[in-house]
Amino acid sequence: MPQKLSIIIPSYNEEKTIIALLDKVIRVCLINDTQKELIIIDDGSKDATSRIVTEYIQNHPHETIKLISHDINQGKGMATRTGIENATGDFIIIQDADLEYEPEDYNSLLFALITRHDLVVYGSRFLMKENKHSYISFYLGGLIVTAVTNILYGQCLTDEPTCYKAFDSKLLKSIPLKCTGFEFCPEVTAKVAKQGIIIKEIPIHYYPRSICEGKKIRWIDGLFAIWTLLKYRFTN
Ligand SMILES: Nc1nc2c(ncn2[C@@H]2O[C@H](COP(=O)(O)OP(=O)(O)O)[C@@H](O)[C@H]2O)c(=O)[nH]1
Ligand SMILES: [Mg+2]
């Protein structure tokens, strides 16, 4: 039986990029004959995201693509949790609905999950030297959040807030998550680390988008990430 990768795509007002992203994702040919399951969570978008994804699914009947809609916007964390609940794959990866990351990189992460039996693998934007970084505030914020993670949880990460987080599905489904917004990242990292798991990293490509192009995360989310890391260090 071939194994399956569930690709969770939380989407909020991403009509400009979602189709190009879906095209890239379905074009990727995964190692070991691994099958793909795309799960798009439309988180109450006010633009045409839901309609164009529905049309896309009708036009691609041979692909496994599920669209799940939240009636009202609940945040990236809630959308990601809905995706995790509905995932049926052996492995799960988180994919933003924009074009900042490169789906061809799934294979490097999958390779670690399949052949090294790593349970959790993150794609690091810092390990690929040619990558550009977006705003200095996001760059420094990412470094600080990563340093705090390493200090509090004994990890050796270079890029904690990366979107490309890949998991053994059973493990991820067993972790109770409370996040609603961008604190999915620190919460899942904290809870994985508290199980004594060392998170592995693989270099990945990164093409940052600007706030005008739709980037929604803000510096305040960095502060909230640090608060979340501290909170889960001392509570459950
Ligand atoms: N579901 C959901 N997704 C969101 C929300 N805000 C942002 N996103 C999605 O989260 C992803 C990441 O957003 P982005 O602004 O690029 O932040 P970054 O890549 O984490 O720096 C994108 O796919 C967005 O559509 C939200 O309120 N709900
Ligand atoms: Mg993004």
GROMACS .gro file of N, CA and C and ligand atoms in nm, residues 96 98 100-101 209 215, ligand 2:
model
   19
   96ASP      N    1   0.102   2.706   0.361
   96ASP     CA    2   0.026   2.831   0.346
   96ASP      C    3  -0.035   2.838   0.207
   98ASP      N    4  -0.020   3.081   0.014
   98ASP     CA    5   0.051   3.179  -0.069
   98ASP      C    6   0.167   3.109  -0.139
  100GLU      N    7   0.502   3.163  -0.081
  100GLU     CA    8   0.629   3.191  -0.012
  100GLU      C    9   0.719   3.068  -0.003
  101TYR      N   10   0.658   2.951  -0.011
  101TYR     CA   11   0.735   2.827   0.004
  101TYR      C   12   0.727   2.747  -0.126
  209ARG      N   13   0.666   3.717   0.073
  209ARG     CA   14   0.574   3.815   0.014
  209ARG      C   15   0.564   3.934   0.109
  215LYS      N   16   0.054   3.940   0.303
  215LYS     CA   17   0.106   3.881   0.426
  215LYS      C   18   0.026   3.933   0.545
  238MG      MG   19   0.293   3.291   0.425
   0.00000   0.00000   0.00000
